[in-house]
Amino acid sequence: YLFGDSFLVCPVISPTGVRNVYLPQGEWIDFWSGSHLSGPLLLRDVWSPLARLPLYVRKGREITFAEPVEHTGQYHQAKRAAIRFDVGYAGFEASPLSQWLNLD
């Protein structure tokens, strides 16, 4: 499903962790690996571990993230980082977001 106009979220409901993913027309970037893909495209047998569902972002989008805080009263003090999903995006592990979140 599309989350807003930037994210294509692909839940995996198969016990094998495998599914097909259809990318609509346009340029897409794999959120986790940074791979660039051009749609329309059908990706067959995409495997995903339980903690990392397939997630794609439209190329050229910029998303602002804030570090986790304990409550909204601290939000104004939170560090922020903008991630631009373009040629320079090298995947989640290389992004500032990976330093704030521990997904393993």
PDB file of C-alpha atoms in Angstrom:
ATOM      1  CA  TYR A   1       0.000   0.000   0.000  1.00  0.00           C
ATOM      2  CA  LEU A   2       1.066   3.609  -0.476  1.00  0.00           C
ATOM      3  CA  PHE A   3       1.704   5.568   2.715  1.00  0.00           C
ATOM      4  CA  GLY A   4       1.255   9.151   1.620  1.00  0.00           C
ATOM      5  CA  ASP A   5       2.793   9.761  -1.775  1.00  0.00           C
ATOM      6  CA  SER A   6       6.345   8.812  -0.793  1.00  0.00           C
ATOM      7  CA  PHE A   7       6.367   5.328   0.738  1.00  0.00           C
ATOM      8  CA  LEU A   8       5.359   1.983  -0.746  1.00  0.00           C
ATOM      9  CA  VAL A   9       4.908  -0.406   2.188  1.00  0.00           C
ATOM     10  CA  CYS A  10       4.781  -4.124   1.378  1.00  0.00           C
ATOM     11  CA  PRO A  11       3.667  -6.258   4.339  1.00  0.00           C
ATOM     12  CA  VAL A  12       4.682  -9.908   4.196  1.00  0.00           C
ATOM     13  CA  ILE A  13       1.915 -12.300   5.220  1.00  0.00           C
ATOM     14  CA  SER A  14       3.479 -15.520   3.981  1.00  0.00           C
ATOM     15  CA  PRO A  15       5.075 -17.823   6.589  1.00  0.00           C
ATOM     16  CA  THR A  16       8.090 -18.131   4.262  1.00  0.00           C
ATOM     17  CA  GLY A  17       8.753 -14.372   4.391  1.00  0.00           C
ATOM     18  CA  VAL A  18       8.507 -14.162   0.589  1.00  0.00           C
ATOM     19  CA  ARG A  19       6.178 -12.080  -1.558  1.00  0.00           C
ATOM     20  CA  ASN A  20       5.958 -10.402  -4.942  1.00  0.00           C
ATOM     21  CA  VAL A  21       6.157  -6.603  -4.998  1.00  0.00           C
ATOM     22  CA  TYR A  22       4.741  -4.383  -7.738  1.00  0.00           C
ATOM     23  CA  LEU A  23       6.446  -1.005  -8.088  1.00  0.00           C
ATOM     24  CA  PRO A  24       4.235   1.580  -9.824  1.00  0.00           C
ATOM     25  CA  GLN A  25       5.506   3.913 -12.543  1.00  0.00           C
ATOM     26  CA  GLY A  26       8.424   6.069 -11.418  1.00  0.00           C
ATOM     27  CA  GLU A  27      11.814   5.870  -9.768  1.00  0.00           C
ATOM     28  CA  TRP A  28      12.005   4.032  -6.436  1.00  0.00           C
ATOM     29  CA  ILE A  29      14.691   3.466  -3.810  1.00  0.00           C
ATOM     30  CA  ASP A  30      14.808   0.457  -1.502  1.00  0.00           C
ATOM     31  CA  PHE A  31      14.748   1.983   2.003  1.00  0.00           C
ATOM     32  CA  TRP A  32      16.982  -0.733   3.484  1.00  0.00           C
ATOM     33  CA  SER A  33      19.624  -1.261   0.787  1.00  0.00           C
ATOM     34  CA  GLY A  34      19.548   1.994  -1.175  1.00  0.00           C
ATOM     35  CA  SER A  35      19.065   0.099  -4.454  1.00  0.00           C
ATOM     36  CA  HIS A  36      17.511   2.158  -7.244  1.00  0.00           C
ATOM     37  CA  LEU A  37      14.630   0.661  -9.232  1.00  0.00           C
ATOM     38  CA  SER A  38      12.473   1.907 -12.114  1.00  0.00           C
ATOM     39  CA  GLY A  39       8.780   1.115 -12.317  1.00  0.00           C
ATOM     40  CA  PRO A  40       6.514  -0.219 -13.449  1.00  0.00           C
ATOM     41  CA  LEU A  41       8.246  -3.366 -12.279  1.00  0.00           C
ATOM     42  CA  LEU A  42       7.229  -6.661 -10.695  1.00  0.00           C
ATOM     43  CA  LEU A  43       9.807  -7.947  -8.215  1.00  0.00           C
ATOM     44  CA  ARG A  44       9.306 -11.672  -7.765  1.00  0.00           C
ATOM     45  CA  ASP A  45      10.034 -13.632  -4.605  1.00  0.00           C
ATOM     46  CA  VAL A  46      11.220 -10.727  -2.450  1.00  0.00           C
ATOM     47  CA  TRP A  47      12.368 -12.193   0.865  1.00  0.00           C
ATOM     48  CA  SER A  48      12.223 -10.112   4.006  1.00  0.00           C
ATOM     49  CA  PRO A  49      13.121 -10.863   7.624  1.00  0.00           C
ATOM     50  CA  LEU A  50      10.310 -10.312  10.119  1.00  0.00           C
ATOM     51  CA  ALA A  51      11.715  -7.009  11.442  1.00  0.00           C
ATOM     52  CA  ARG A  52      12.267  -5.417   8.011  1.00  0.00           C
ATOM     53  CA  LEU A  53       9.296  -5.473   5.705  1.00  0.00           C
ATOM     54  CA  PRO A  54       9.922  -4.414   2.109  1.00  0.00           C
ATOM     55  CA  LEU A  55       9.783  -0.616   1.981  1.00  0.00           C
ATOM     56  CA  TYR A  56      10.389   1.620  -1.025  1.00  0.00           C
ATOM     57  CA  VAL A  57      10.583   5.417  -1.279  1.00  0.00           C
ATOM     58  CA  ARG A  58       9.976   7.563  -4.349  1.00  0.00           C
ATOM     59  CA  LYS A  59      13.250   8.953  -5.626  1.00  0.00           C
ATOM     60  CA  GLY A  60      13.752  12.634  -4.863  1.00  0.00           C
ATOM     61  CA  ARG A  61      11.694  12.718  -1.657  1.00  0.00           C
ATOM     62  CA  GLU A  62      13.102  14.247   1.483  1.00  0.00           C
ATOM     63  CA  ILE A  63      11.881  12.972   4.827  1.00  0.00           C
ATOM     64  CA  THR A  64      12.685  14.642   8.150  1.00  0.00           C
ATOM     65  CA  PHE A  65      13.152  12.379  11.154  1.00  0.00           C
ATOM     66  CA  ALA A  66      13.597  13.282  14.812  1.00  0.00           C
ATOM     67  CA  GLU A  67      15.453  11.200  17.367  1.00  0.00           C
ATOM     68  CA  PRO A  68      13.213   9.287  19.783  1.00  0.00           C
ATOM     69  CA  VAL A  69      12.096  11.210  22.891  1.00  0.00           C
ATOM     70  CA  GLU A  70      10.289  10.098  26.037  1.00  0.00           C
ATOM     71  CA  HIS A  71       7.347  12.471  25.588  1.00  0.00           C
ATOM     72  CA  THR A  72       6.165  15.218  23.253  1.00  0.00           C
ATOM     73  CA  GLY A  73       7.357  17.928  25.656  1.00  0.00           C
ATOM     74  CA  GLN A  74      10.928  17.015  24.691  1.00  0.00           C
ATOM     75  CA  TYR A  75      10.298  17.087  20.963  1.00  0.00           C
ATOM     76  CA  HIS A  76      11.446  20.695  20.491  1.00  0.00           C
ATOM     77  CA  GLN A  77      14.893  19.683  21.817  1.00  0.00           C
ATOM     78  CA  ALA A  78      15.213  16.546  19.707  1.00  0.00           C
ATOM     79  CA  LYS A  79      17.910  16.283  17.082  1.00  0.00           C
ATOM     80  CA  ARG A  80      16.552  16.134  13.563  1.00  0.00           C
ATOM     81  CA  ALA A  81      17.936  14.805  10.335  1.00  0.00           C
ATOM     82  CA  ALA A  82      16.624  15.129   6.816  1.00  0.00           C
ATOM     83  CA  ILE A  83      17.213  12.186   4.537  1.00  0.00           C
ATOM     84  CA  ARG A  84      16.969  12.805   0.823  1.00  0.00           C
ATOM     85  CA  PHE A  85      16.211   9.693  -1.182  1.00  0.00           C
ATOM     86  CA  ASP A  86      18.257  10.319  -4.296  1.00  0.00           C
ATOM     87  CA  VAL A  87      21.522   9.202  -5.902  1.00  0.00           C
ATOM     88  CA  GLY A  88      23.467   9.761  -2.657  1.00  0.00           C
ATOM     89  CA  TYR A  89      21.237   7.608  -0.445  1.00  0.00           C
ATOM     90  CA  ALA A  90      23.219   4.484   0.459  1.00  0.00           C
ATOM     91  CA  GLY A  91      20.649   2.588   2.520  1.00  0.00           C
ATOM     92  CA  PHE A  92      19.383   2.538   6.083  1.00  0.00           C
ATOM     93  CA  GLU A  93      22.657   1.487   7.735  1.00  0.00           C
ATOM     94  CA  ALA A  94      24.466   4.512   6.270  1.00  0.00           C
ATOM     95  CA  SER A  95      21.723   6.976   7.259  1.00  0.00           C
ATOM     96  CA  PRO A  96      21.520   9.042  10.471  1.00  0.00           C
ATOM     97  CA  LEU A  97      18.317   7.192  11.329  1.00  0.00           C
ATOM     98  CA  SER A  98      20.183   3.915  11.927  1.00  0.00           C
ATOM     99  CA  GLN A  99      22.187   5.579  14.710  1.00  0.00           C
ATOM    100  CA  TRP A 100      18.986   6.492  16.562  1.00  0.00           C
ATOM    101  CA  LEU A 101      17.121   3.230  16.165  1.00  0.00           C
ATOM    102  CA  ASN A 102      18.220  -0.277  17.035  1.00  0.00           C
ATOM    103  CA  LEU A 103      16.181  -2.588  14.825  1.00  0.00           C
ATOM    104  CA  ASP A 104      18.229  -5.762  15.276  1.00  0.00           C
TER     105      ASP A 104
END
